[in-house]
């Protein structure tokens, strides 16, 4: 695992602890067996976790640069570096419950994450502060479920970051492997996801599509994840179709 640390020593220590945690890596592998081999879904293991952690960290930093105050800063007078630890830890652990089952995996992730966080945060925080970071992390994990209700900026960031791992067929919408449906076609149509500083809002999400079917991903998955995340006022999204390979039904899509 790696993420741009930007001199955040707490984040560096967290990622180092995760890389040294063989039990955590085993859980990621088990999550992938259930997701890929048994359910025919996209991966929910190390690759997905790394992508989500990097997306979440970038989202949070752009929000902070745009004047948005993380909840752990607002409510506990902690630092932006602590907010980065929360989103990184939640990203690392949000899908470990897949090692048990897809159904209710977010809830299963909670009790696994609670145990792993004890060792991951050891040496970074004192006991009382670690309890706060752990609680904020667990909240972000459970709030990424489909009907989740994030109460913090950090939880909203993780929820949205999870949905943005959609490029090159990496959709979070489950569909039967090898099937031809709007799910599979739309997933294949998302070429790239770019997270940039916005013009009118702190964050601009620019999605490149190879086919207009990709709008289904944005309208079905991303809209659901964004709704109620708390990040709606801070994000602008646009999607564009690359090339001339199909009859264009639209030029640009905005959310």
PDB file of C-alpha atoms in Angstrom:
ATOM      1  CA  UNK A   1       0.000   0.000   0.000  1.00  0.00           C
ATOM      2  CA  UNK A   2       1.159   3.520  -0.717  1.00  0.00           C
ATOM      3  CA  UNK A   3      -0.333   7.000  -0.652  1.00  0.00           C
ATOM      4  CA  UNK A   4       1.250  10.462  -0.993  1.00  0.00           C
ATOM      5  CA  UNK A   5       2.039  11.317   2.627  1.00  0.00           C
ATOM      6  CA  UNK A   6       2.807  15.050   2.309  1.00  0.00           C
ATOM      7  CA  UNK A   7       4.828  14.987   5.528  1.00  0.00           C
ATOM      8  CA  UNK A   8       1.933  13.451   7.470  1.00  0.00           C
ATOM      9  CA  UNK A   9       3.868  11.204   9.838  1.00  0.00           C
ATOM     10  CA  UNK A  10       0.702   9.711  11.316  1.00  0.00           C
ATOM     11  CA  UNK A  11      -0.488   8.664   7.865  1.00  0.00           C
ATOM     12  CA  UNK A  12       2.947   7.262   7.072  1.00  0.00           C
ATOM     13  CA  UNK A  13       2.893   5.193  10.270  1.00  0.00           C
ATOM     14  CA  UNK A  14      -0.618   3.899   9.539  1.00  0.00           C
ATOM     15  CA  UNK A  15       0.276   2.749   6.022  1.00  0.00           C
ATOM     16  CA  UNK A  16       3.497   1.154   7.270  1.00  0.00           C
ATOM     17  CA  UNK A  17       1.541  -0.741   9.928  1.00  0.00           C
ATOM     18  CA  UNK A  18      -0.972  -1.924   7.320  1.00  0.00           C
ATOM     19  CA  UNK A  19       1.818  -3.138   5.036  1.00  0.00           C
ATOM     20  CA  UNK A  20       3.289  -5.126   7.922  1.00  0.00           C
ATOM     21  CA  UNK A  21      -0.054  -6.680   8.927  1.00  0.00           C
ATOM     22  CA  UNK A  22      -0.114 -10.201   7.471  1.00  0.00           C
ATOM     23  CA  UNK A  23      -3.530 -10.918   8.987  1.00  0.00           C
ATOM     24  CA  UNK A  24      -5.016  -7.894   7.246  1.00  0.00           C
ATOM     25  CA  UNK A  25      -3.512  -8.964   3.925  1.00  0.00           C
ATOM     26  CA  UNK A  26      -4.981 -12.423   4.417  1.00  0.00           C
ATOM     27  CA  UNK A  27      -8.412 -10.860   4.954  1.00  0.00           C
ATOM     28  CA  UNK A  28      -8.048  -8.880   1.719  1.00  0.00           C
ATOM     29  CA  UNK A  29      -7.203 -12.092  -0.130  1.00  0.00           C
ATOM     30  CA  UNK A  30     -10.219 -13.866   1.388  1.00  0.00           C
ATOM     31  CA  UNK A  31     -12.437 -10.925   0.422  1.00  0.00           C
ATOM     32  CA  UNK A  32     -11.225 -11.279  -3.151  1.00  0.00           C
ATOM     33  CA  UNK A  33     -11.974 -15.002  -3.240  1.00  0.00           C
ATOM     34  CA  UNK A  34     -15.574 -14.319  -2.246  1.00  0.00           C
ATOM     35  CA  UNK A  35     -15.908 -11.351  -4.596  1.00  0.00           C
ATOM     36  CA  UNK A  36     -14.142 -12.615  -7.708  1.00  0.00           C
ATOM     37  CA  UNK A  37     -14.143 -16.410  -7.630  1.00  0.00           C
ATOM     38  CA  UNK A  38     -17.439 -17.101  -5.864  1.00  0.00           C
ATOM     39  CA  UNK A  39     -19.598 -14.139  -6.908  1.00  0.00           C
ATOM     40  CA  UNK A  40     -18.054 -13.069 -10.213  1.00  0.00           C
ATOM     41  CA  UNK A  41     -17.662  -9.469  -9.045  1.00  0.00           C
ATOM     42  CA  UNK A  42     -14.821  -7.001  -9.400  1.00  0.00           C
ATOM     43  CA  UNK A  43     -12.063  -7.175  -6.797  1.00  0.00           C
ATOM     44  CA  UNK A  44     -12.593  -5.988  -3.239  1.00  0.00           C
ATOM     45  CA  UNK A  45      -9.042  -6.710  -2.095  1.00  0.00           C
ATOM     46  CA  UNK A  46      -5.657  -4.948  -2.149  1.00  0.00           C
ATOM     47  CA  UNK A  47      -6.037  -3.232  -5.540  1.00  0.00           C
ATOM     48  CA  UNK A  48      -9.466  -1.792  -4.724  1.00  0.00           C
ATOM     49  CA  UNK A  49      -8.349  -0.760  -1.249  1.00  0.00           C
ATOM     50  CA  UNK A  50      -5.296   1.093  -2.585  1.00  0.00           C
ATOM     51  CA  UNK A  51      -7.344   2.893  -5.241  1.00  0.00           C
ATOM     52  CA  UNK A  52     -10.003   3.966  -2.737  1.00  0.00           C
ATOM     53  CA  UNK A  53      -7.409   5.129  -0.193  1.00  0.00           C
ATOM     54  CA  UNK A  54      -5.672   7.307  -2.779  1.00  0.00           C
ATOM     55  CA  UNK A  55      -8.938   8.718  -4.130  1.00  0.00           C
ATOM     56  CA  UNK A  56     -10.198   9.444  -0.606  1.00  0.00           C
ATOM     57  CA  UNK A  57      -6.969  11.157   0.417  1.00  0.00           C
ATOM     58  CA  UNK A  58      -6.990  13.339  -2.689  1.00  0.00           C
ATOM     59  CA  UNK A  59     -10.662  14.223  -2.222  1.00  0.00           C
ATOM     60  CA  UNK A  60     -10.098  15.216   1.399  1.00  0.00           C
ATOM     61  CA  UNK A  61      -7.087  17.370   0.570  1.00  0.00           C
ATOM     62  CA  UNK A  62      -8.933  19.209  -2.197  1.00  0.00           C
ATOM     63  CA  UNK A  63     -11.872  19.795   0.141  1.00  0.00           C
ATOM     64  CA  UNK A  64      -9.573  21.193   2.829  1.00  0.00           C
ATOM     65  CA  UNK A  65      -7.827  23.412   0.270  1.00  0.00           C
ATOM     66  CA  UNK A  66     -11.290  24.634  -0.712  1.00  0.00           C
ATOM     67  CA  UNK A  67     -12.115  25.650   2.844  1.00  0.00           C
ATOM     68  CA  UNK A  68     -14.070  22.584   4.005  1.00  0.00           C
ATOM     69  CA  UNK A  69     -13.334  21.645   7.616  1.00  0.00           C
ATOM     70  CA  UNK A  70     -13.090  17.910   8.391  1.00  0.00           C
ATOM     71  CA  UNK A  71     -15.425  16.750  11.137  1.00  0.00           C
ATOM     72  CA  UNK A  72     -12.667  15.476  13.415  1.00  0.00           C
ATOM     73  CA  UNK A  73     -11.195  18.981  13.303  1.00  0.00           C
ATOM     74  CA  UNK A  74     -14.539  20.688  13.921  1.00  0.00           C
ATOM     75  CA  UNK A  75     -15.814  18.382  16.652  1.00  0.00           C
ATOM     76  CA  UNK A  76     -12.618  17.356  18.443  1.00  0.00           C
ATOM     77  CA  UNK A  77     -10.180  20.161  17.577  1.00  0.00           C
ATOM     78  CA  UNK A  78      -7.807  17.596  16.113  1.00  0.00           C
ATOM     79  CA  UNK A  79      -5.719  18.136  12.995  1.00  0.00           C
ATOM     80  CA  UNK A  80      -6.090  17.701   9.266  1.00  0.00           C
ATOM     81  CA  UNK A  81      -3.468  14.979   9.542  1.00  0.00           C
ATOM     82  CA  UNK A  82      -5.852  13.064  11.816  1.00  0.00           C
ATOM     83  CA  UNK A  83      -8.666  13.433   9.279  1.00  0.00           C
ATOM     84  CA  UNK A  84      -6.362  11.873   6.681  1.00  0.00           C
ATOM     85  CA  UNK A  85      -5.709   8.957   9.038  1.00  0.00           C
ATOM     86  CA  UNK A  86      -9.469   8.407   9.406  1.00  0.00           C
ATOM     87  CA  UNK A  87     -10.165   8.312   5.666  1.00  0.00           C
ATOM     88  CA  UNK A  88      -7.110   6.158   4.976  1.00  0.00           C
ATOM     89  CA  UNK A  89      -7.921   3.685   7.758  1.00  0.00           C
ATOM     90  CA  UNK A  90     -11.565   3.452   6.697  1.00  0.00           C
ATOM     91  CA  UNK A  91     -10.500   2.904   3.093  1.00  0.00           C
ATOM     92  CA  UNK A  92      -8.131   0.128   4.135  1.00  0.00           C
ATOM     93  CA  UNK A  93     -10.810  -1.651   6.161  1.00  0.00           C
ATOM     94  CA  UNK A  94     -14.157  -0.795   4.543  1.00  0.00           C
ATOM     95  CA  UNK A  95     -14.510  -4.082   2.650  1.00  0.00           C
ATOM     96  CA  UNK A  96     -12.763  -6.604   4.929  1.00  0.00           C
ATOM     97  CA  UNK A  97     -16.196  -7.987   5.821  1.00  0.00           C
ATOM     98  CA  UNK A  98     -16.329  -9.413   2.293  1.00  0.00           C
ATOM     99  CA  UNK A  99     -14.047 -12.109   3.682  1.00  0.00           C
ATOM    100  CA  UNK A 100     -17.141 -13.388   5.520  1.00  0.00           C
ATOM    101  CA  UNK A 101     -19.979 -12.640   3.091  1.00  0.00           C
ATOM    102  CA  UNK A 102     -21.127 -10.076   0.537  1.00  0.00           C
ATOM    103  CA  UNK A 103     -24.489  -9.638   2.252  1.00  0.00           C
ATOM    104  CA  UNK A 104     -24.080  -7.159   5.127  1.00  0.00           C
ATOM    105  CA  UNK A 105     -20.334  -7.038   4.527  1.00  0.00           C
ATOM    106  CA  UNK A 106     -20.223  -3.458   5.805  1.00  0.00           C
ATOM    107  CA  UNK A 107     -21.477  -4.630   9.214  1.00  0.00           C
ATOM    108  CA  UNK A 108     -19.048  -7.552   9.272  1.00  0.00           C
ATOM    109  CA  UNK A 109     -16.271  -5.102   8.441  1.00  0.00           C
ATOM    110  CA  UNK A 110     -16.960  -3.267  11.706  1.00  0.00           C
ATOM    111  CA  UNK A 111     -15.951  -5.980  14.141  1.00  0.00           C
ATOM    112  CA  UNK A 112     -12.965  -7.031  12.032  1.00  0.00           C
ATOM    113  CA  UNK A 113     -11.867  -3.407  11.677  1.00  0.00           C
ATOM    114  CA  UNK A 114     -12.252  -2.721  15.398  1.00  0.00           C
ATOM    115  CA  UNK A 115      -9.749  -5.475  16.133  1.00  0.00           C
ATOM    116  CA  UNK A 116      -7.282  -4.502  13.400  1.00  0.00           C
ATOM    117  CA  UNK A 117      -7.403  -0.804  14.299  1.00  0.00           C
ATOM    118  CA  UNK A 118      -6.005  -1.587  17.721  1.00  0.00           C
ATOM    119  CA  UNK A 119      -2.695  -2.632  16.199  1.00  0.00           C
ATOM    120  CA  UNK A 120      -2.747  -0.200  13.264  1.00  0.00           C
ATOM    121  CA  UNK A 121      -3.113   2.843  15.529  1.00  0.00           C
ATOM    122  CA  UNK A 122      -0.765   1.581  18.229  1.00  0.00           C
ATOM    123  CA  UNK A 123       2.136   3.971  18.693  1.00  0.00           C
ATOM    124  CA  UNK A 124       0.396   6.748  16.756  1.00  0.00           C
ATOM    125  CA  UNK A 125      -2.104   7.898  19.396  1.00  0.00           C
ATOM    126  CA  UNK A 126      -2.647   7.640  23.124  1.00  0.00           C
ATOM    127  CA  UNK A 127      -5.539   5.447  24.253  1.00  0.00           C
ATOM    128  CA  UNK A 128      -8.179   8.168  24.473  1.00  0.00           C
ATOM    129  CA  UNK A 129      -7.307   9.753  21.129  1.00  0.00           C
ATOM    130  CA  UNK A 130      -7.075   6.360  19.460  1.00  0.00           C
ATOM    131  CA  UNK A 131     -10.620   5.636  20.646  1.00  0.00           C
ATOM    132  CA  UNK A 132     -11.857   8.775  18.895  1.00  0.00           C
ATOM    133  CA  UNK A 133     -10.015   7.958  15.671  1.00  0.00           C
ATOM    134  CA  UNK A 134     -11.318   4.400  15.836  1.00  0.00           C
ATOM    135  CA  UNK A 135     -14.920   5.559  16.318  1.00  0.00           C
ATOM    136  CA  UNK A 136     -14.662   7.998  13.404  1.00  0.00           C
ATOM    137  CA  UNK A 137     -13.155   5.271  11.224  1.00  0.00           C
ATOM    138  CA  UNK A 138     -15.860   2.739  12.082  1.00  0.00           C
ATOM    139  CA  UNK A 139     -18.524   5.343  11.319  1.00  0.00           C
ATOM    140  CA  UNK A 140     -16.986   5.921   7.891  1.00  0.00           C
ATOM    141  CA  UNK A 141     -16.970   2.168   7.236  1.00  0.00           C
ATOM    142  CA  UNK A 142     -20.638   1.553   8.038  1.00  0.00           C
ATOM    143  CA  UNK A 143     -21.722   4.733   6.239  1.00  0.00           C
ATOM    144  CA  UNK A 144     -20.425   3.467   2.883  1.00  0.00           C
ATOM    145  CA  UNK A 145     -23.257   0.915   2.636  1.00  0.00           C
ATOM    146  CA  UNK A 146     -25.969   1.587   0.051  1.00  0.00           C
ATOM    147  CA  UNK A 147     -28.376   3.085   2.606  1.00  0.00           C
ATOM    148  CA  UNK A 148     -25.633   4.618   4.732  1.00  0.00           C
ATOM    149  CA  UNK A 149     -26.045   8.059   6.276  1.00  0.00           C
ATOM    150  CA  UNK A 150     -22.649   9.731   6.755  1.00  0.00           C
ATOM    151  CA  UNK A 151     -22.547  12.173   9.648  1.00  0.00           C
ATOM    152  CA  UNK A 152     -18.989  13.354   8.985  1.00  0.00           C
ATOM    153  CA  UNK A 153     -17.064  14.831   6.072  1.00  0.00           C
ATOM    154  CA  UNK A 154     -14.601  11.959   6.348  1.00  0.00           C
ATOM    155  CA  UNK A 155     -17.349   9.335   6.049  1.00  0.00           C
ATOM    156  CA  UNK A 156     -18.762  11.123   3.015  1.00  0.00           C
ATOM    157  CA  UNK A 157     -15.309  11.137   1.437  1.00  0.00           C
ATOM    158  CA  UNK A 158     -14.896   7.373   1.858  1.00  0.00           C
ATOM    159  CA  UNK A 159     -18.398   6.713   0.540  1.00  0.00           C
ATOM    160  CA  UNK A 160     -17.773   8.758  -2.606  1.00  0.00           C
ATOM    161  CA  UNK A 161     -14.226   7.436  -3.083  1.00  0.00           C
ATOM    162  CA  UNK A 162     -15.510   3.854  -3.049  1.00  0.00           C
ATOM    163  CA  UNK A 163     -17.962   4.673  -5.838  1.00  0.00           C
ATOM    164  CA  UNK A 164     -15.271   6.394  -7.915  1.00  0.00           C
ATOM    165  CA  UNK A 165     -13.320   3.163  -8.361  1.00  0.00           C
ATOM    166  CA  UNK A 166     -15.187   2.615 -11.616  1.00  0.00           C
ATOM    167  CA  UNK A 167     -12.636   3.072 -14.403  1.00  0.00           C
ATOM    168  CA  UNK A 168     -11.967   0.305 -16.937  1.00  0.00           C
ATOM    169  CA  UNK A 169     -14.853  -1.888 -15.830  1.00  0.00           C
ATOM    170  CA  UNK A 170     -14.118  -1.623 -12.107  1.00  0.00           C
ATOM    171  CA  UNK A 171     -17.741  -0.847 -11.211  1.00  0.00           C
ATOM    172  CA  UNK A 172     -19.047  -1.396  -7.679  1.00  0.00           C
ATOM    173  CA  UNK A 173     -22.390  -2.500  -9.182  1.00  0.00           C
ATOM    174  CA  UNK A 174     -22.402  -6.330  -9.115  1.00  0.00           C
ATOM    175  CA  UNK A 175     -23.220  -8.045 -12.375  1.00  0.00           C
ATOM    176  CA  UNK A 176     -22.777 -11.580 -13.666  1.00  0.00           C
ATOM    177  CA  UNK A 177     -19.345 -12.178 -15.146  1.00  0.00           C
ATOM    178  CA  UNK A 178     -19.494 -12.486 -18.914  1.00  0.00           C
ATOM    179  CA  UNK A 179     -23.060 -11.232 -19.129  1.00  0.00           C
ATOM    180  CA  UNK A 180     -24.268  -8.566 -21.521  1.00  0.00           C
ATOM    181  CA  UNK A 181     -26.469  -6.085 -19.713  1.00  0.00           C
ATOM    182  CA  UNK A 182     -26.661  -2.391 -18.990  1.00  0.00           C
ATOM    183  CA  UNK A 183     -24.539  -3.106 -15.899  1.00  0.00           C
ATOM    184  CA  UNK A 184     -21.687  -4.736 -17.800  1.00  0.00           C
ATOM    185  CA  UNK A 185     -21.889  -2.409 -20.801  1.00  0.00           C
ATOM    186  CA  UNK A 186     -21.944   0.725 -18.673  1.00  0.00           C
ATOM    187  CA  UNK A 187     -19.068  -0.518 -16.522  1.00  0.00           C
ATOM    188  CA  UNK A 188     -16.939  -1.141 -19.598  1.00  0.00           C
ATOM    189  CA  UNK A 189     -17.726   2.341 -20.922  1.00  0.00           C
ATOM    190  CA  UNK A 190     -15.964   4.245 -18.116  1.00  0.00           C
ATOM    191  CA  UNK A 191     -12.442   4.924 -19.368  1.00  0.00           C
ATOM    192  CA  UNK A 192     -10.997   7.146 -16.666  1.00  0.00           C
ATOM    193  CA  UNK A 193     -11.821   9.179 -13.576  1.00  0.00           C
ATOM    194  CA  UNK A 194     -10.002  12.448 -12.915  1.00  0.00           C
ATOM    195  CA  UNK A 195     -10.182  14.257  -9.573  1.00  0.00           C
ATOM    196  CA  UNK A 196      -9.254  17.903  -9.944  1.00  0.00           C
ATOM    197  CA  UNK A 197      -9.547  21.260  -8.241  1.00  0.00           C
ATOM    198  CA  UNK A 198     -12.911  22.680  -9.228  1.00  0.00           C
ATOM    199  CA  UNK A 199     -13.713  26.058 -10.728  1.00  0.00           C
ATOM    200  CA  UNK A 200     -16.946  26.762  -8.860  1.00  0.00           C
ATOM    201  CA  UNK A 201     -16.621  24.136  -6.137  1.00  0.00           C
ATOM    202  CA  UNK A 202     -13.621  22.654  -4.287  1.00  0.00           C
ATOM    203  CA  UNK A 203     -13.607  19.411  -6.308  1.00  0.00           C
ATOM    204  CA  UNK A 204     -14.232  18.680  -9.969  1.00  0.00           C
ATOM    205  CA  UNK A 205     -14.798  15.070 -11.041  1.00  0.00           C
ATOM    206  CA  UNK A 206     -14.150  14.568 -14.740  1.00  0.00           C
ATOM    207  CA  UNK A 207     -15.252  11.209 -16.149  1.00  0.00           C
ATOM    208  CA  UNK A 208     -14.168  10.063 -19.610  1.00  0.00           C
ATOM    209  CA  UNK A 209     -16.538   7.609 -21.308  1.00  0.00           C
ATOM    210  CA  UNK A 210     -16.050   5.506 -24.428  1.00  0.00           C
ATOM    211  CA  UNK A 211     -19.807   5.028 -24.832  1.00  0.00           C
ATOM    212  CA  UNK A 212     -22.938   6.798 -23.630  1.00  0.00           C
ATOM    213  CA  UNK A 213     -23.928   3.629 -21.740  1.00  0.00           C
ATOM    214  CA  UNK A 214     -21.476   4.803 -19.094  1.00  0.00           C
ATOM    215  CA  UNK A 215     -23.981   7.409 -17.940  1.00  0.00           C
ATOM    216  CA  UNK A 216     -25.830   4.537 -16.244  1.00  0.00           C
ATOM    217  CA  UNK A 217     -22.866   4.164 -13.870  1.00  0.00           C
ATOM    218  CA  UNK A 218     -23.092   7.801 -12.888  1.00  0.00           C
ATOM    219  CA  UNK A 219     -26.855   7.968 -12.674  1.00  0.00           C
ATOM    220  CA  UNK A 220     -27.364   4.671 -10.822  1.00  0.00           C
ATOM    221  CA  UNK A 221     -24.279   4.158  -8.673  1.00  0.00           C
ATOM    222  CA  UNK A 222     -22.581   7.476  -8.219  1.00  0.00           C
ATOM    223  CA  UNK A 223     -25.746   9.530  -7.723  1.00  0.00           C
ATOM    224  CA  UNK A 224     -26.831   7.119  -4.958  1.00  0.00           C
ATOM    225  CA  UNK A 225     -23.454   7.304  -3.223  1.00  0.00           C
ATOM    226  CA  UNK A 226     -23.263  11.083  -3.499  1.00  0.00           C
ATOM    227  CA  UNK A 227     -26.804  11.639  -2.218  1.00  0.00           C
ATOM    228  CA  UNK A 228     -26.702  12.171   1.522  1.00  0.00           C
ATOM    229  CA  UNK A 229     -22.899  11.989   1.639  1.00  0.00           C
ATOM    230  CA  UNK A 230     -22.657  15.588   2.806  1.00  0.00           C
ATOM    231  CA  UNK A 231     -20.334  16.363  -0.096  1.00  0.00           C
ATOM    232  CA  UNK A 232     -23.020  17.472  -2.554  1.00  0.00           C
ATOM    233  CA  UNK A 233     -22.273  21.212  -2.118  1.00  0.00           C
ATOM    234  CA  UNK A 234     -18.557  20.682  -2.731  1.00  0.00           C
ATOM    235  CA  UNK A 235     -18.396  18.507  -5.862  1.00  0.00           C
ATOM    236  CA  UNK A 236     -19.031  19.197  -9.528  1.00  0.00           C
ATOM    237  CA  UNK A 237     -19.118  16.313 -11.992  1.00  0.00           C
ATOM    238  CA  UNK A 238     -19.001  16.179 -15.741  1.00  0.00           C
ATOM    239  CA  UNK A 239     -18.727  13.265 -18.142  1.00  0.00           C
ATOM    240  CA  UNK A 240     -17.557  13.389 -21.739  1.00  0.00           C
ATOM    241  CA  UNK A 241     -17.533  10.806 -24.511  1.00  0.00           C
ATOM    242  CA  UNK A 242     -14.146  10.191 -26.111  1.00  0.00           C
ATOM    243  CA  UNK A 243     -13.707   9.671 -29.830  1.00  0.00           C
ATOM    244  CA  UNK A 244     -16.242   9.326 -32.611  1.00  0.00           C
ATOM    245  CA  UNK A 245     -16.891   5.572 -32.487  1.00  0.00           C
ATOM    246  CA  UNK A 246     -20.633   5.706 -31.758  1.00  0.00           C
ATOM    247  CA  UNK A 247     -23.665   7.794 -32.536  1.00  0.00           C
ATOM    248  CA  UNK A 248     -23.615  10.419 -29.830  1.00  0.00           C
ATOM    249  CA  UNK A 249     -26.827  10.750 -27.898  1.00  0.00           C
ATOM    250  CA  UNK A 250     -25.338  13.542 -25.806  1.00  0.00           C
ATOM    251  CA  UNK A 251     -22.212  15.679 -25.746  1.00  0.00           C
ATOM    252  CA  UNK A 252     -21.793  16.250 -22.041  1.00  0.00           C
ATOM    253  CA  UNK A 253     -23.445  15.027 -18.823  1.00  0.00           C
ATOM    254  CA  UNK A 254     -23.421  17.015 -15.599  1.00  0.00           C
ATOM    255  CA  UNK A 255     -24.552  16.036 -12.125  1.00  0.00           C
TER     256      UNK A 255
END
